[in-house]
Coordinates of N, CA and C in Angstrom, one line a residue:
M1 N 86.5 -57.1 163.1 CA 85.1 -57.4 163.1 C 84.5 -57.1 164.5
A2 N 85.3 -57.0 165.5 CA 84.7 -56.7 166.8 C 84.0 -55.3 166.8
H3 N 84.4 -54.4 166.0 CA 83.8 -53.1 165.9 C 82.3 -53.2 165.4
L4 N 82.0 -54.2 164.7 CA 80.6 -54.4 164.2 C 79.7 -54.9 165.3
R5 N 80.3 -55.3 166.4 CA 79.4 -55.7 167.6 C 79.3 -54.7 168.6
S6 N 80.0 -53.5 168.4 CA 80.0 -52.5 169.5 C 78.6 -51.9 169.6
P7 N 78.2 -51.4 170.8 CA 76.9 -50.8 171.0 C 76.8 -49.5 170.1
V8 N 77.9 -48.8 169.9 CA 77.8 -47.5 169.1 C 77.5 -47.9 167.7
F9 N 78.1 -48.9 167.1 CA 77.9 -49.3 165.7 C 76.4 -49.8 165.6
R10 N 76.0 -50.6 166.5 CA 74.6 -51.1 166.4 C 73.6 -50.0 166.6
S11 N 73.8 -49.0 167.4 CA 72.9 -47.9 167.6 C 72.9 -47.1 166.3
L12 N 74.1 -46.8 165.7 CA 74.1 -46.0 164.5 C 73.4 -46.8 163.3
F13 N 73.6 -48.1 163.3 CA 73.0 -48.9 162.3 C 71.4 -48.8 162.4
A14 N 71.0 -48.9 163.7 CA 69.5 -48.8 163.9 C 69.0 -47.5 163.5
V15 N 69.7 -46.4 163.8 CA 69.2 -45.1 163.4 C 69.1 -44.9 161.9
V16 N 70.2 -45.4 161.2 CA 70.2 -45.4 159.7 C 69.0 -46.2 159.2
L17 N 68.7 -47.3 159.7 CA 67.6 -48.2 159.3 C 66.3 -47.5 159.5
I18 N 66.1 -46.9 160.6 CA 64.9 -46.2 160.9 C 64.6 -45.0 160.0
V19 N 65.7 -44.2 159.8 CA 65.6 -43.1 158.9 C 65.2 -43.5 157.5
W20 N 65.9 -44.6 157.0 CA 65.6 -45.1 155.7 C 64.2 -45.6 155.6
A21 N 63.7 -46.3 156.6 CA 62.4 -46.8 156.6 C 61.3 -45.7 156.7
G22 N 61.7 -44.6 157.4 CA 60.7 -43.5 157.6 C 60.6 -42.6 156.4
A23 N 61.5 -42.6 155.5 CA 61.4 -41.7 154.4 C 60.6 -42.4 153.3
V24 N 59.4 -42.8 153.6 CA 58.5 -43.5 152.7 C 57.8 -42.4 151.9
V25 N 57.4 -42.8 150.7 CA 56.6 -42.0 149.8 C 55.4 -41.6 150.6
A26 N 55.0 -40.3 150.5 CA 54.0 -39.7 151.4 C 52.6 -40.3 151.3
H27 N 51.8 -39.9 150.4 CA 50.4 -40.3 150.3 C 50.4 -41.8 149.7
D28 N 49.7 -42.6 150.5 CA 49.5 -44.0 150.1 C 48.5 -44.0 149.0
H29 N 48.9 -44.2 147.8 CA 47.9 -44.2 146.7 C 47.0 -45.4 146.6
N30 N 47.3 -46.4 147.5 CA 46.4 -47.5 147.7 C 45.2 -47.1 148.6
R31 N 45.3 -46.0 149.2 CA 44.3 -45.5 150.1 C 43.6 -44.3 149.4
A32 N 42.8 -44.6 148.3 CA 42.2 -43.5 147.5 C 41.1 -42.8 148.4
D33 N 40.7 -43.5 149.5 CA 39.7 -42.8 150.4 C 40.3 -41.6 151.1
L34 N 41.6 -41.4 151.1 CA 42.3 -40.3 151.7 C 42.5 -39.1 150.8
S35 N 42.3 -39.3 149.5 CA 42.7 -38.3 148.5 C 41.9 -37.0 148.8
N36 N 40.6 -37.1 149.0 CA 39.8 -35.9 149.3 C 40.3 -35.2 150.6
W37 N 40.6 -36.0 151.6 CA 41.1 -35.5 152.9 C 42.4 -34.7 152.6
F38 N 43.3 -35.3 151.9 CA 44.6 -34.6 151.6 C 44.4 -33.3 150.9
E39 N 43.5 -33.3 149.9 CA 43.3 -32.1 149.1 C 42.6 -31.0 149.8
K40 N 42.0 -31.3 150.9 CA 41.3 -30.2 151.7 C 42.1 -29.8 152.9
L41 N 43.2 -30.4 153.2 CA 44.0 -30.0 154.4 C 44.5 -28.6 154.3
H42 N 44.3 -27.8 155.3 CA 44.8 -26.4 155.3 C 45.4 -26.1 156.7
D43 N 46.3 -25.2 156.7 CA 46.9 -24.8 158.0 C 46.0 -23.8 158.7
R44 N 46.5 -23.3 159.9 CA 45.7 -22.5 160.7 C 45.4 -21.1 160.1
K45 N 46.2 -20.7 159.1 CA 45.9 -19.5 158.4 C 44.9 -19.7 157.3
G46 N 44.5 -20.9 157.0 CA 43.6 -21.2 155.9 C 44.2 -21.6 154.6
D47 N 45.6 -21.6 154.5 CA 46.3 -22.0 153.3 C 46.2 -23.5 153.1
L48 N 46.0 -23.9 151.9 CA 46.0 -25.3 151.6 C 47.4 -25.9 151.6
C49 N 47.5 -27.1 152.1 CA 48.8 -27.8 152.2 C 49.2 -28.5 150.9
C50 N 48.3 -28.6 149.9 CA 48.5 -29.4 148.7 C 48.1 -30.8 149.0
D51 N 48.2 -31.6 148.0 CA 47.8 -33.0 148.2 C 48.9 -33.8 149.0
G52 N 48.7 -35.0 149.3 CA 49.6 -35.8 150.1 C 50.9 -36.2 149.4
S53 N 51.0 -35.9 148.1 CA 52.2 -36.3 147.4 C 53.4 -35.5 147.8
E54 N 53.3 -34.4 148.4 CA 54.4 -33.6 148.8 C 54.7 -33.7 150.3
A55 N 54.0 -34.6 151.0 CA 54.2 -34.8 152.4 C 55.1 -35.9 152.7
M56 N 55.9 -35.8 153.7 CA 56.8 -36.9 154.2 C 56.1 -37.6 155.4
H57 N 56.2 -38.9 155.4 CA 55.8 -39.6 156.6 C 57.0 -39.6 157.5
L58 N 56.7 -39.3 158.8 CA 57.8 -39.2 159.8 C 57.7 -40.3 160.8
P59 N 58.7 -41.1 161.1 CA 58.7 -42.0 162.2 C 58.8 -41.2 163.5
E60 N 58.5 -41.9 164.6 CA 58.5 -41.2 165.9 C 59.8 -40.5 166.2
V61 N 60.9 -41.1 165.8 CA 62.2 -40.6 166.1 C 62.5 -39.3 165.4
D62 N 61.7 -38.9 164.4 CA 61.9 -37.7 163.6 C 61.0 -36.6 163.9
W63 N 60.3 -36.6 165.0 CA 59.5 -35.5 165.4 C 59.3 -35.6 166.9
E64 N 59.1 -34.4 167.5 CA 59.0 -34.4 169.0 C 58.3 -33.1 169.4
I65 N 57.9 -33.0 170.6 CA 57.3 -31.8 171.2 C 58.4 -31.3 172.1
N66 N 58.9 -30.1 171.9 CA 59.9 -29.4 172.6 C 59.3 -28.2 173.3
G67 N 59.1 -28.4 174.6 CA 58.3 -27.3 175.3 C 56.9 -27.4 174.8
N68 N 56.4 -26.3 174.2 CA 55.0 -26.3 173.7 C 55.0 -26.2 172.2
R69 N 56.2 -26.5 171.6 CA 56.3 -26.5 170.1 C 56.7 -27.8 169.5
Y70 N 56.3 -28.1 168.3 CA 56.7 -29.3 167.6 C 58.0 -29.0 166.9
R71 N 58.9 -30.0 166.8 CA 60.1 -30.0 166.0 C 60.1 -31.3 165.1
V72 N 60.6 -31.1 163.9 CA 60.6 -32.2 163.0 C 62.0 -32.3 162.4
R73 N 62.5 -33.5 162.0 CA 63.7 -33.7 161.3 C 63.4 -33.9 159.9
V74 N 63.9 -33.0 159.0 CA 63.6 -33.1 157.6 C 64.9 -32.9 156.8
P75 N 64.9 -33.3 155.5 CA 66.1 -33.1 154.7 C 66.5 -31.6 154.6
T76 N 67.7 -31.3 154.5 CA 68.2 -29.9 154.5 C 68.1 -29.2 153.2
T77 N 67.9 -30.0 152.1 CA 67.9 -29.4 150.7 C 66.7 -30.0 149.9
P78 N 66.3 -29.3 148.9 CA 65.2 -29.9 148.0 C 65.7 -31.2 147.4
G79 N 67.0 -31.2 147.0 CA 67.5 -32.5 146.4 C 67.4 -33.6 147.4
G80 N 67.8 -33.3 148.7 CA 67.7 -34.3 149.7 C 66.3 -34.8 150.0
F81 N 65.3 -33.8 149.9 CA 63.9 -34.1 150.0 C 63.5 -35.1 148.9
Q82 N 63.9 -34.8 147.7 CA 63.5 -35.7 146.6 C 64.1 -37.1 146.8
R83 N 65.4 -37.1 147.2 CA 66.0 -38.4 147.4 C 65.4 -39.2 148.5
A84 N 65.0 -38.5 149.6 CA 64.3 -39.2 150.7 C 63.0 -39.7 150.3
M85 N 62.3 -38.9 149.5 CA 60.9 -39.4 149.1 C 61.1 -40.6 148.2
A86 N 62.2 -40.7 147.5 CA 62.5 -41.9 146.6 C 63.0 -43.1 147.4
G87 N 63.2 -42.9 148.7 CA 63.7 -44.0 149.6 C 65.1 -44.0 149.9
A88 N 65.9 -43.0 149.6 CA 67.3 -42.9 149.9 C 67.5 -42.8 151.4
A89 N 68.5 -43.5 151.9 CA 68.8 -43.5 153.4 C 69.9 -42.5 153.8
N90 N 70.7 -42.1 152.9 CA 71.9 -41.2 153.2 C 71.6 -39.8 152.9
V91 N 70.5 -39.3 153.5 CA 70.1 -37.9 153.3 C 70.4 -37.0 154.5
E92 N 71.1 -35.9 154.3 CA 71.4 -35.0 155.4 C 70.1 -34.3 155.9
T93 N 69.9 -34.4 157.2 CA 68.7 -33.8 157.8 C 69.0 -32.8 158.9
E94 N 68.0 -32.0 159.3 CA 68.2 -31.1 160.4 C 66.8 -30.9 161.1
W95 N 66.9 -30.6 162.4 CA 65.7 -30.3 163.2 C 65.2 -28.9 162.9
V96 N 63.9 -28.8 162.6 CA 63.3 -27.5 162.3 C 62.0 -27.4 163.2
Y97 N 61.8 -26.2 163.8 CA 60.6 -25.9 164.5 C 59.5 -25.7 163.6
V98 N 58.3 -26.3 164.0 CA 57.1 -26.1 163.2 C 56.4 -24.8 163.7
P99 N 56.1 -23.9 162.8 CA 55.4 -22.7 163.2 C 54.0 -23.1 163.7
D100 N 53.5 -22.4 164.7 CA 52.1 -22.7 165.2 C 51.1 -22.7 164.1
E101 N 51.2 -21.8 163.2 CA 50.2 -21.7 162.1 C 50.3 -22.8 161.1
A102 N 51.4 -23.6 161.1 CA 51.5 -24.7 160.2 C 50.9 -26.0 160.7
V103 N 50.5 -26.0 162.0 CA 49.9 -27.2 162.6 C 48.5 -27.4 162.1
I104 N 48.2 -28.6 161.7 CA 46.8 -28.9 161.2 C 46.1 -29.5 162.4
D105 N 44.9 -28.9 162.7 CA 44.2 -29.2 163.9 C 43.2 -30.4 163.8
E106 N 42.9 -30.7 162.6 CA 41.9 -31.8 162.5 C 42.5 -33.2 162.7
P107 N 41.6 -34.2 163.0 CA 42.1 -35.5 163.3 C 43.0 -36.1 162.1
N108 N 44.0 -36.8 162.5 CA 44.9 -37.4 161.5 C 44.3 -38.7 160.9
R109 N 43.7 -38.6 159.8 CA 43.1 -39.8 159.2 C 44.1 -40.7 158.5
A110 N 45.3 -40.2 158.3 CA 46.3 -41.1 157.7 C 47.0 -42.0 158.7
N111 N 46.8 -41.6 160.0 CA 47.4 -42.4 161.1 C 49.0 -42.4 161.1
V112 N 49.6 -41.4 160.5 CA 51.0 -41.3 160.5 C 51.4 -39.8 160.5
T113 N 52.5 -39.5 161.1 CA 52.9 -38.1 161.2 C 53.3 -37.6 159.8
L114 N 52.8 -36.4 159.4 CA 53.0 -35.9 158.1 C 53.6 -34.5 158.2
V115 N 54.6 -34.2 157.3 CA 55.2 -32.9 157.3 C 55.3 -32.5 155.8
W116 N 55.1 -31.2 155.5 CA 55.3 -30.6 154.2 C 56.4 -29.6 154.4
P117 N 57.7 -30.0 154.1 CA 58.8 -29.1 154.1 C 58.7 -28.1 153.0
L118 N 59.2 -26.9 153.3 CA 59.3 -25.8 152.3 C 60.7 -25.3 152.2
Y119 N 61.2 -25.2 151.0 CA 62.6 -24.9 150.8 C 62.7 -23.5 150.2
G120 N 63.5 -22.6 150.7 CA 63.6 -21.3 150.2 C 65.0 -20.7 150.4
P121 N 65.2 -19.5 150.1 CA 66.6 -18.9 150.2 C 67.2 -18.9 151.6
T122 N 66.3 -18.9 152.6 CA 66.8 -18.9 154.0 C 66.9 -20.3 154.6
G123 N 66.7 -21.3 153.8 CA 66.8 -22.7 154.3 C 65.4 -23.4 154.3
V124 N 65.3 -24.4 155.1 CA 64.1 -25.2 155.2 C 63.2 -24.7 156.3
S125 N 61.9 -24.7 156.0 CA 60.8 -24.4 157.0 C 59.7 -25.4 156.8
V126 N 58.7 -25.3 157.6 CA 57.6 -26.2 157.5 C 56.3 -25.5 157.1
R127 N 55.7 -26.0 156.0 CA 54.5 -25.4 155.5 C 53.3 -25.9 156.2
C128 N 53.2 -27.3 156.4 CA 52.1 -27.9 157.1 C 52.6 -29.1 157.9
F129 N 51.9 -29.4 159.0 CA 52.3 -30.5 159.9 C 51.1 -31.1 160.5
V130 N 51.0 -32.5 160.4 CA 49.9 -33.2 161.0 C 50.6 -34.1 162.0
P131 N 50.4 -33.9 163.3 CA 51.1 -34.7 164.3 C 50.5 -36.2 164.3
G132 N 51.4 -37.1 164.7 CA 51.0 -38.5 164.8 C 50.6 -38.7 166.3
T133 N 50.6 -40.0 166.7 CA 50.1 -40.4 168.0 C 51.2 -40.5 169.1
M134 N 52.5 -40.6 168.6 CA 53.6 -40.9 169.6 C 53.3 -41.9 170.6
T135 N 52.9 -43.1 170.1 CA 52.6 -44.2 171.0 C 53.9 -45.0 171.4

């Protein structure tokens, strides 16, 4: 039982809890006022990001600014993405750089960091990204 009190175990438990809590269903359907905002979001190339139902909410520990580029931690597979969106905590993730053109420049009305992962034959990339506040 002493291993349950170790700092490593407590830190690991905290990380798992944060990841589990951060994989919240994306668009808050109780906030109908954001539906139009989500539907009009587009990246720097002008491509629409789709509605908020495909976006993941990210806690502060799952995104960062590395140099002058954003990085996000997202599930490694489409199945992992679906499980994370459903609230699963045991999803394998990886850090992915956000392409400059995927960053959404307008103010974040959702007040939470949002990312739209894109899965393809070469792995995971980011279609759209709305930075949070990092407070």
